[in-house]
PDB file of C-alpha atoms in Angstrom:
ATOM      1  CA  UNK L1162     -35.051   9.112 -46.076  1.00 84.00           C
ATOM      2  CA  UNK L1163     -35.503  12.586 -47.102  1.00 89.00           C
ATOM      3  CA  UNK L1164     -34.309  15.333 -44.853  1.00 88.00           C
ATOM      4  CA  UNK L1165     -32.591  17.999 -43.714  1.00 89.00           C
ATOM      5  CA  UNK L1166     -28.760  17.949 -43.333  1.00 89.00           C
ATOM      6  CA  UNK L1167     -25.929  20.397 -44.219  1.00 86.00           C
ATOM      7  CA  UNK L1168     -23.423  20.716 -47.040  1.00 90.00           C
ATOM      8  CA  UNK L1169     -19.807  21.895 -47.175  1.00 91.00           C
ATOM      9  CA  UNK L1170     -18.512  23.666 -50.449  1.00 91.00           C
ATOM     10  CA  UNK L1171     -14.764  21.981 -50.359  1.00 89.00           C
ATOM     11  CA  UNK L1172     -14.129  25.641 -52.526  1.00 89.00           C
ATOM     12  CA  UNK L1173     -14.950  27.392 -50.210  1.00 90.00           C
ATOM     13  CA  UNK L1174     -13.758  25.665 -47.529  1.00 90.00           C
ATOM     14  CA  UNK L1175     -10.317  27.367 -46.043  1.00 87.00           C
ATOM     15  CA  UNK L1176      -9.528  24.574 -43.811  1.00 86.00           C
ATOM     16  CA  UNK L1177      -9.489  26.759 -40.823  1.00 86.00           C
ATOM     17  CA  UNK L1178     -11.385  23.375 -38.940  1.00 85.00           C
ATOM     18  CA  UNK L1179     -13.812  25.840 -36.939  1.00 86.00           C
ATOM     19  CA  UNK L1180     -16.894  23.786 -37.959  1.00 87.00           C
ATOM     20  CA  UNK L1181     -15.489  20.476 -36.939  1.00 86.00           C
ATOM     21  CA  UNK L1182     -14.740  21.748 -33.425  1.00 82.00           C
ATOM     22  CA  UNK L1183     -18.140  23.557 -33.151  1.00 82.00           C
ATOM     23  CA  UNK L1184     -20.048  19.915 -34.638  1.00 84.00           C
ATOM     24  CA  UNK L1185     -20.549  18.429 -30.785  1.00 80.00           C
ATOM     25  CA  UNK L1186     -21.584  15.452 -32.884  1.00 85.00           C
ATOM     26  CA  UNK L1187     -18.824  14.404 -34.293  1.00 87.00           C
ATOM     27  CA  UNK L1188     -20.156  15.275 -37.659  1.00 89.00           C
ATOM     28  CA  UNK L1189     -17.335  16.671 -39.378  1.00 90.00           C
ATOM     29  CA  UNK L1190     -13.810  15.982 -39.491  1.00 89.00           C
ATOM     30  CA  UNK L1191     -10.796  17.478 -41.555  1.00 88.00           C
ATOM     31  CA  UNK L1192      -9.648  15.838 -44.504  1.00 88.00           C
ATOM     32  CA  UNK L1193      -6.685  16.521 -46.355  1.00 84.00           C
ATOM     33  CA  UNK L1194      -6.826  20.618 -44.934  1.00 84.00           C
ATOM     34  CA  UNK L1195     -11.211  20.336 -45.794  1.00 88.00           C
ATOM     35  CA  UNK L1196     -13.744  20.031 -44.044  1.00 90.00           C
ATOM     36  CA  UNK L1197     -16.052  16.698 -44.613  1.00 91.00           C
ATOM     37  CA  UNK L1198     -19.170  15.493 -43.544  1.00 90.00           C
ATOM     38  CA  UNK L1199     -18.470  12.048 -43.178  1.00 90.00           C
ATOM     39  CA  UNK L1200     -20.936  10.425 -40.962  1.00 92.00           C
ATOM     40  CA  UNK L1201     -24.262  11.837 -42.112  1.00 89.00           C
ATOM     41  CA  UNK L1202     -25.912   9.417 -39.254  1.00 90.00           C
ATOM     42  CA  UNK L1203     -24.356  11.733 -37.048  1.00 90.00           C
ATOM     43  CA  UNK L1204     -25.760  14.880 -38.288  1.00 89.00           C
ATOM     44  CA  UNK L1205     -28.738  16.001 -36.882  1.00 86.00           C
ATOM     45  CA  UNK L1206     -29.191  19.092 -38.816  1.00 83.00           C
ATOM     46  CA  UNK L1207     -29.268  22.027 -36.323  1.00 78.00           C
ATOM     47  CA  UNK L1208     -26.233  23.354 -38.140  1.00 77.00           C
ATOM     48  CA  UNK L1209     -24.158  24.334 -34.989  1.00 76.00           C
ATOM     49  CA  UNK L1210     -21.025  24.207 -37.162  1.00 81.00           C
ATOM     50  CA  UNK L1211     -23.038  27.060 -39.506  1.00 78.00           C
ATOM     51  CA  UNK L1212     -22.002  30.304 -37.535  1.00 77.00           C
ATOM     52  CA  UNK L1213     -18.569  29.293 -37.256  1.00 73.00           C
ATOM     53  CA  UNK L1214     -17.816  29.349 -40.345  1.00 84.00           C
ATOM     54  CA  UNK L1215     -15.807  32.335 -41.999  1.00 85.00           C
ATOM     55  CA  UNK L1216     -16.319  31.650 -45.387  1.00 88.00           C
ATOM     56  CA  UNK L1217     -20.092  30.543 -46.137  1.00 88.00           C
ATOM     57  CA  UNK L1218     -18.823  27.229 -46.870  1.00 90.00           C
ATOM     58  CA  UNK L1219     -21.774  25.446 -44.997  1.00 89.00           C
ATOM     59  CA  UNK L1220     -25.230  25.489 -46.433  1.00 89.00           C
ATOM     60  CA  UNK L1221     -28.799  23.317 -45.435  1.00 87.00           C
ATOM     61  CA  UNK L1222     -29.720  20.898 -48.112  1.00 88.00           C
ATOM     62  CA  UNK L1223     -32.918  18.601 -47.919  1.00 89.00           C
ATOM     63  CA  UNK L1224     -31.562  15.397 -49.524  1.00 90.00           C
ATOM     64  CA  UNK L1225     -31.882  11.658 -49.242  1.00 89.00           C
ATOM     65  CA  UNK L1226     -29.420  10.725 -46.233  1.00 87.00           C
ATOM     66  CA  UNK L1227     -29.366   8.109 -43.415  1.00 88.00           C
ATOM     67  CA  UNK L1228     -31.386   8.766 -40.392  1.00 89.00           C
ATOM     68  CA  UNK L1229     -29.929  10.730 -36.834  1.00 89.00           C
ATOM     69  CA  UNK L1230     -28.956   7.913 -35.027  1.00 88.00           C
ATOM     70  CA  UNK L1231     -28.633   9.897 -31.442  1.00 87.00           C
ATOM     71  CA  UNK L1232     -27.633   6.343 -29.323  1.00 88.00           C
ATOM     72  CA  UNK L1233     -24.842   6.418 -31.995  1.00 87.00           C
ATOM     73  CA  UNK L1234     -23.347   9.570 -31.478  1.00 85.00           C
ATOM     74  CA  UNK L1235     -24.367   9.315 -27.662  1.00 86.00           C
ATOM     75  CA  UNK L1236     -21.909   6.432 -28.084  1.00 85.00           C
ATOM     76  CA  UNK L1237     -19.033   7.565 -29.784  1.00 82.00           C
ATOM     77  CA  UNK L1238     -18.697  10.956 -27.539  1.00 78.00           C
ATOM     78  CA  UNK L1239     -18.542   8.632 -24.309  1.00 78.00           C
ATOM     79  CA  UNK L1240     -15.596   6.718 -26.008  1.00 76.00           C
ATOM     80  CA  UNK L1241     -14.239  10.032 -26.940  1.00 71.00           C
ATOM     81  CA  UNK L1242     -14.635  11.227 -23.243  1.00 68.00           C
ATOM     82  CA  UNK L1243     -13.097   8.018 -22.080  1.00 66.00           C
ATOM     83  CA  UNK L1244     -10.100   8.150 -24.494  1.00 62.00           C
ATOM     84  CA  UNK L1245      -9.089  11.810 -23.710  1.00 56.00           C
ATOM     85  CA  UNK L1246      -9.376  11.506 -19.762  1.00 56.00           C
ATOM     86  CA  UNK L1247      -7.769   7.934 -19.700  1.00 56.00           C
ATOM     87  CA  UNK L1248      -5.002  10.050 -21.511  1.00 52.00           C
ATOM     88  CA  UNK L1249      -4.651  13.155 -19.072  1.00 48.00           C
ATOM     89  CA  UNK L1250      -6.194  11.888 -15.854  1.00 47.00           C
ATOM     90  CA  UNK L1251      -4.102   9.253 -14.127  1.00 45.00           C
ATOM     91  CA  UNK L1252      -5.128   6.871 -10.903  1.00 44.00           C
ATOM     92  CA  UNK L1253      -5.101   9.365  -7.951  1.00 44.00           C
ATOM     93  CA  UNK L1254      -3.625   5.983  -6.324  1.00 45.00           C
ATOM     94  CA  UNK L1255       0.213   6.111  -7.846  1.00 48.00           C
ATOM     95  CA  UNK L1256      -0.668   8.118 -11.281  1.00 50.00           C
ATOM     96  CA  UNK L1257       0.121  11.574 -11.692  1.00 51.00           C
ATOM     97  CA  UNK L1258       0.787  14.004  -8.748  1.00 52.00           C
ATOM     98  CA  UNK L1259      -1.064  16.862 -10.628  1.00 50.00           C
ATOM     99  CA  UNK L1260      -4.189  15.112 -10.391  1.00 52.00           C
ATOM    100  CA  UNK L1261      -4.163  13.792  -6.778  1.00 61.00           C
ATOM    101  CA  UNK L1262      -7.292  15.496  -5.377  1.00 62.00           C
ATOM    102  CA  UNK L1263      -7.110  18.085  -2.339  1.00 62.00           C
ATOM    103  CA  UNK L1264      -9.745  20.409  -0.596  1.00 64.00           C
ATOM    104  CA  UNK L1265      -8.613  24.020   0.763  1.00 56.00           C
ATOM    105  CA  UNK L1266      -9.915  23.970   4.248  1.00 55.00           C
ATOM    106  CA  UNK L1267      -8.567  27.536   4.987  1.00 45.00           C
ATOM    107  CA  UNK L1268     -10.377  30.052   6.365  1.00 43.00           C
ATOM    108  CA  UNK L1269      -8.897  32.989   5.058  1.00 46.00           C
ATOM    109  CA  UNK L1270      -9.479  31.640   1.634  1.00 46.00           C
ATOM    110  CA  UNK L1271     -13.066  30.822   2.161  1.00 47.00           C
ATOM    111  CA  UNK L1272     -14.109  33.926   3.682  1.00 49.00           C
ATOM    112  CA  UNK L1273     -11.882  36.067   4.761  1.00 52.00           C
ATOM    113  CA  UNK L1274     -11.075  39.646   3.850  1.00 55.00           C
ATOM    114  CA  UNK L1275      -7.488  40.012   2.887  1.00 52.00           C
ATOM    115  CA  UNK L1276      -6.298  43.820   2.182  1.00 54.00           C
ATOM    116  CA  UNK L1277      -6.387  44.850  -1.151  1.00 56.00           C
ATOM    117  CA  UNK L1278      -2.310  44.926  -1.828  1.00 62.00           C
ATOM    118  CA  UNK L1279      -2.505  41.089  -0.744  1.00 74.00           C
ATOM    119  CA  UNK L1280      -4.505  39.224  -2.950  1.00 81.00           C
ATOM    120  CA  UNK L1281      -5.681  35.783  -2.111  1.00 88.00           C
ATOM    121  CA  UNK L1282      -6.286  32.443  -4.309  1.00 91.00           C
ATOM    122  CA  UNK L1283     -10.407  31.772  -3.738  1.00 92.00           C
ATOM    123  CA  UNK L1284      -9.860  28.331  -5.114  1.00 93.00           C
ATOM    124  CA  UNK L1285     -11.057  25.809  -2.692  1.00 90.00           C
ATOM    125  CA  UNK L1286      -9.738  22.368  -4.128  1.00 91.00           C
ATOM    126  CA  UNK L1287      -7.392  20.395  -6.576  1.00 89.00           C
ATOM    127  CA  UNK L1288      -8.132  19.597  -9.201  1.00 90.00           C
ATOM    128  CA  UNK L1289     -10.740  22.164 -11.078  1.00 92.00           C
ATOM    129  CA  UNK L1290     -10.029  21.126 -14.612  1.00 92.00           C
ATOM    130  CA  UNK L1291     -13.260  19.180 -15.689  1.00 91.00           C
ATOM    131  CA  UNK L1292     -11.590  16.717 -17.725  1.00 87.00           C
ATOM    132  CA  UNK L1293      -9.461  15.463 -13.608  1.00 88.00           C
ATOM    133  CA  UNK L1294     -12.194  16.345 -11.694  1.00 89.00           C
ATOM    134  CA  UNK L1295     -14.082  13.452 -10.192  1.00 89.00           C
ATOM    135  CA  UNK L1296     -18.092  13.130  -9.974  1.00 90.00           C
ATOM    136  CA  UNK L1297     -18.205  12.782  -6.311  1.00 89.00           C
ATOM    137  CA  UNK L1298     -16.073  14.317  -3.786  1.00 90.00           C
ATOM    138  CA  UNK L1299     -16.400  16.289  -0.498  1.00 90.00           C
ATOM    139  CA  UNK L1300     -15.871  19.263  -1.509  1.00 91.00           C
ATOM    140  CA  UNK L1301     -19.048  19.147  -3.700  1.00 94.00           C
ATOM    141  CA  UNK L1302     -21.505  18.608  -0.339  1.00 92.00           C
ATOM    142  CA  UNK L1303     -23.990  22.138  -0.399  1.00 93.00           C
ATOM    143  CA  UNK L1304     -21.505  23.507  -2.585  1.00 94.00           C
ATOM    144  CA  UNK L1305     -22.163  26.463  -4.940  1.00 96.00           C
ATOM    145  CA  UNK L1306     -20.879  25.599  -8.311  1.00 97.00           C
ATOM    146  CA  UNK L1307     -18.683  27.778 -10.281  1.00 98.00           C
ATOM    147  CA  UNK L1308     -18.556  26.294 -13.996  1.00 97.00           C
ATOM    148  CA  UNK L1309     -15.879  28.581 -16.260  1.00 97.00           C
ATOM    149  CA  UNK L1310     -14.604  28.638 -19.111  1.00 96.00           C
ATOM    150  CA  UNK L1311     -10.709  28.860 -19.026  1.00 95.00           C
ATOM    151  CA  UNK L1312     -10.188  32.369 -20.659  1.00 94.00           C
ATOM    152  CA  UNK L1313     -12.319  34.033 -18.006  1.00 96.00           C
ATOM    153  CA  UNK L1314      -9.737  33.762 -15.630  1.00 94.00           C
ATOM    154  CA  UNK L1315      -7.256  35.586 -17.570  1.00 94.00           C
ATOM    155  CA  UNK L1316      -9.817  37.885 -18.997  1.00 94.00           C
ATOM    156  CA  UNK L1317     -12.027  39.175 -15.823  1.00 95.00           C
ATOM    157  CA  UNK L1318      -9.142  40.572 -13.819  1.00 93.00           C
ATOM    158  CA  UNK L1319     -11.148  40.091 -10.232  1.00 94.00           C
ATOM    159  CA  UNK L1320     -12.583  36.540 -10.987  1.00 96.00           C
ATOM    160  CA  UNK L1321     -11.264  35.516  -7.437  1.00 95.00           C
ATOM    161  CA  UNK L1322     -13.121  38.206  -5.551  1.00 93.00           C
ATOM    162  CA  UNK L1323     -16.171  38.254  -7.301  1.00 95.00           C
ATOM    163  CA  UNK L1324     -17.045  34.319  -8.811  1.00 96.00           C
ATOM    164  CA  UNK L1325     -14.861  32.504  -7.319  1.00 95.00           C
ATOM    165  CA  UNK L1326     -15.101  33.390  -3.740  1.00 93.00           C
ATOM    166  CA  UNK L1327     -17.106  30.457  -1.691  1.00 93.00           C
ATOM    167  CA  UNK L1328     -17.840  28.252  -4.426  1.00 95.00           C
ATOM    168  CA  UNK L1329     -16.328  25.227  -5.691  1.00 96.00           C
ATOM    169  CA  UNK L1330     -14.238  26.193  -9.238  1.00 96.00           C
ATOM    170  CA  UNK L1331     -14.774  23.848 -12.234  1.00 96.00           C
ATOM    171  CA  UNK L1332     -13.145  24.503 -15.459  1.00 96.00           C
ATOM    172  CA  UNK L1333     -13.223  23.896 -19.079  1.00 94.00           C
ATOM    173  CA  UNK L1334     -12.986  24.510 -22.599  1.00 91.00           C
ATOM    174  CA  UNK L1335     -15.075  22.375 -24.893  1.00 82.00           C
ATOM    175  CA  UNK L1336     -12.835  24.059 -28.704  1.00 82.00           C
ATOM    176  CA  UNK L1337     -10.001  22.961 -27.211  1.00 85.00           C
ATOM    177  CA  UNK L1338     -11.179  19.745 -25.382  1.00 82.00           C
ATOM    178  CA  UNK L1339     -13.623  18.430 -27.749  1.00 80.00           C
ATOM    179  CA  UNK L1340     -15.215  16.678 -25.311  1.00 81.00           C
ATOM    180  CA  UNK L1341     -18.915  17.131 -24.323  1.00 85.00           C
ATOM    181  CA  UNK L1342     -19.071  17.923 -20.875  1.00 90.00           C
ATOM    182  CA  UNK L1343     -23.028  17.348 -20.640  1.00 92.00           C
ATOM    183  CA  UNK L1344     -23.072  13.973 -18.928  1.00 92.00           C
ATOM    184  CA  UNK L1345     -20.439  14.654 -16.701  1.00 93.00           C
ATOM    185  CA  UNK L1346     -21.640  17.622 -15.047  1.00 95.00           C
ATOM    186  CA  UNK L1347     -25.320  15.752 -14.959  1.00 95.00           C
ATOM    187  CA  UNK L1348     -23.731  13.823 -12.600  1.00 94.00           C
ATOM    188  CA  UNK L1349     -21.950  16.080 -10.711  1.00 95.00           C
ATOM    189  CA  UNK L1350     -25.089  18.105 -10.058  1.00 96.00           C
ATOM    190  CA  UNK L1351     -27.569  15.426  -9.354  1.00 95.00           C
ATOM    191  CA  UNK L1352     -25.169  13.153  -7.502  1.00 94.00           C
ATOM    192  CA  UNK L1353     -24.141  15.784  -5.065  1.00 95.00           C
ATOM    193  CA  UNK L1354     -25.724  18.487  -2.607  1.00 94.00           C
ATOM    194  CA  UNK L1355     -25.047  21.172  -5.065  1.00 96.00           C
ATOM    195  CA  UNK L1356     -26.510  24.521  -3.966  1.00 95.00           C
ATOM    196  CA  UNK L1357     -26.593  26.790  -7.109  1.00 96.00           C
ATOM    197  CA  UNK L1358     -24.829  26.924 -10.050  1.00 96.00           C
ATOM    198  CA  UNK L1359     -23.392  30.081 -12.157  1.00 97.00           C
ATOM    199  CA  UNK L1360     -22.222  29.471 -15.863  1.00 97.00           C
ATOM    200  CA  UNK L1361     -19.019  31.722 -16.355  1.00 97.00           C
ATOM    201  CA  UNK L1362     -18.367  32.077 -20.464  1.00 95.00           C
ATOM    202  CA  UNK L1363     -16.263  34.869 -22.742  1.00 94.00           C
ATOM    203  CA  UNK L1364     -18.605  36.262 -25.409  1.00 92.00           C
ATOM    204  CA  UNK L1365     -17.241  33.946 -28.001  1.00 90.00           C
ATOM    205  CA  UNK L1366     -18.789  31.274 -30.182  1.00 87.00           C
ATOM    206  CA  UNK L1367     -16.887  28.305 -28.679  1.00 84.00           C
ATOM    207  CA  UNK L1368     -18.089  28.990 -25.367  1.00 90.00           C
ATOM    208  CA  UNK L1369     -21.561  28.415 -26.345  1.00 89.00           C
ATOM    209  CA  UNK L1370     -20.902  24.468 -25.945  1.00 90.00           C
ATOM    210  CA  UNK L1371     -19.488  25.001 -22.315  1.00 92.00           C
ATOM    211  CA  UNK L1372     -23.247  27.129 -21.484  1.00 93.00           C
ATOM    212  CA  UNK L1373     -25.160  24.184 -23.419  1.00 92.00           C
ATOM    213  CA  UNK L1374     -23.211  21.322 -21.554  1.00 93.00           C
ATOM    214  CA  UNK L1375     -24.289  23.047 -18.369  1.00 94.00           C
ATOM    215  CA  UNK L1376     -28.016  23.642 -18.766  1.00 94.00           C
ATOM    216  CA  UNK L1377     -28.271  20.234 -20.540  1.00 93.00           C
ATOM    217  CA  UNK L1378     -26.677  18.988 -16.980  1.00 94.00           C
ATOM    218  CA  UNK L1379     -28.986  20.989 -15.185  1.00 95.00           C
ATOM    219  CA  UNK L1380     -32.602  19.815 -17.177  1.00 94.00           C
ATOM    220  CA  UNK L1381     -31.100  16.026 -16.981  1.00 94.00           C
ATOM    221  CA  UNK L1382     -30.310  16.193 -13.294  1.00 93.00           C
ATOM    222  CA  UNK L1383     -33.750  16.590 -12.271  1.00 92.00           C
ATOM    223  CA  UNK L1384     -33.403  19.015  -9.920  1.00 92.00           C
ATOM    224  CA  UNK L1385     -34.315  22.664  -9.397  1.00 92.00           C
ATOM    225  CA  UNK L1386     -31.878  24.391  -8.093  1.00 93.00           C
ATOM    226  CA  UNK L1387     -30.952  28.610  -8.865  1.00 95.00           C
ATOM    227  CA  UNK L1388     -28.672  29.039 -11.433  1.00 95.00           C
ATOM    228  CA  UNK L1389     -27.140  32.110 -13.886  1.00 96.00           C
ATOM    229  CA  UNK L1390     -25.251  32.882 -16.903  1.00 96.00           C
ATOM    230  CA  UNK L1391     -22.733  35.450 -16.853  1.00 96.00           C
ATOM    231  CA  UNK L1392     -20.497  36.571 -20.366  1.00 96.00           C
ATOM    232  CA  UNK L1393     -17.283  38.180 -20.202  1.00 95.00           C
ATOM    233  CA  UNK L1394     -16.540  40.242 -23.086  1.00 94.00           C
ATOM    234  CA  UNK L1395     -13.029  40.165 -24.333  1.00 91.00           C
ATOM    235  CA  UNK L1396     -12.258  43.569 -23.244  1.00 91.00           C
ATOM    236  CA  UNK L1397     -12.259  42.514 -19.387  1.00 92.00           C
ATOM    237  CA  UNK L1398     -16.057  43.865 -19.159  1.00 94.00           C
ATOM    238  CA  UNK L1399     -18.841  41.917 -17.889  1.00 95.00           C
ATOM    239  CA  UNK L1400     -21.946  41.962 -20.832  1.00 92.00           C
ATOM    240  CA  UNK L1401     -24.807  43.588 -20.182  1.00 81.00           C
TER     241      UNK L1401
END
């Protein structure tokens, strides 16, 4: 069939591997130091890897190319997802200490006012890395959901104080992941009591895919529930 899809100039094409990260769909990968489209099927032709690109090396072209084949790609990011948490998330039974899960039941923590020469971790439970977290646990019953990317932290000096404080911490980063997080979160929010969600990002490109696994999550769930976007800039400022 005839349609849209993109094209990479290999001359242009500085090997920097930007694109591939930013193609959700598995699209592109690097071959010998270039970037390749070499599963057309999996293109869809949005051209999310087009922005990242330093060096205009990506370009539409309407061509003759096999169709989108979504169940496909559905497919191959599950077994992706699989893959990389069987690899870093062990049995909570006998695996890994890191990833045994724990809630915070503290009350100072929670809510209580600490003076300002003693700062105090708002964290309320173990693990908050995305990739270890479960889909259903306790401390996700009428919970307000904190979903951040994992430069914020070290970005937005008072993240504790002001996002973090009552609400359960989840964090990510879909660059350096490459993982999808969309169905994951779908079930966190519809399988639990969650109250309200806030999307914490830096003003980057990259974080774009942690903001679109979230609201994806949040149409798929089926459920209405109050939720914001908030951007860090990399200067420590919150955007306007």
């Amino acid at each position: 069939m005839i349609r849209k899809i993109i094209r990479i100039d290999e001359e242009k094409c500085n090997g920097c591997g930007l694109c591939a990260e930013a193609c959700h769909e598995g699209a592109i990968d690097m071959v010998d130091g270039k970037a390749k489209l070499v599963r057309e099927n999996f293109c869809d032709g949005f051209g999310d890897c087009l922005p990242n690109c330093p060096t205009g090396a990506i370009s539409f072209e309407e061509r003759e190319a096999p169709a989108y084949d979504e169940a496909a790609v559905k497919a191959s990011q599950m077994t992706k997802e699989k893959t990389t948490m069987e690899a870093h998330a062990h049995n909570h039974q006998g695996g890994c200490p890191g990833s045994q899960m724990m809630q915070f039941d503290s009350e100072g923590r929670l809510t209580g006012e600490v003076p300002a020469a003693r700062p105090v971790s708002r964290l309320r439970q173990w693990p908050c890395q995305l990739k270890l977290l479960p889909t259903q646990a306790p401390f996700f019953d009428g919970a307000k959901l904190l979903i951040a990317a994992d430069c914020t932290a070290f970005a937005y000096a008072n993240i504790h104080e002001e996002f973090m404080k009552g609400k359960v911490t989840v964090i990510g980063c879909p660059k350096l992941d490459m993982v999808d997080y969309t169905e994951k979160l779908t079930s966190i929010i519809a399988d639990n009591d969650i109250k309200s969600v806030t999307i914490l990002r830096m003003d980057v490109p990259c974080c774009g895919g942690l903001q679109r696994a979230a609201e994806n999550a949040l149409r798929a769930s089926g459920k209405f529930i109050p939720w914001q976007v908030v951007v860090v800039n990399r200067d420590g400022t919150l955007a306007e």
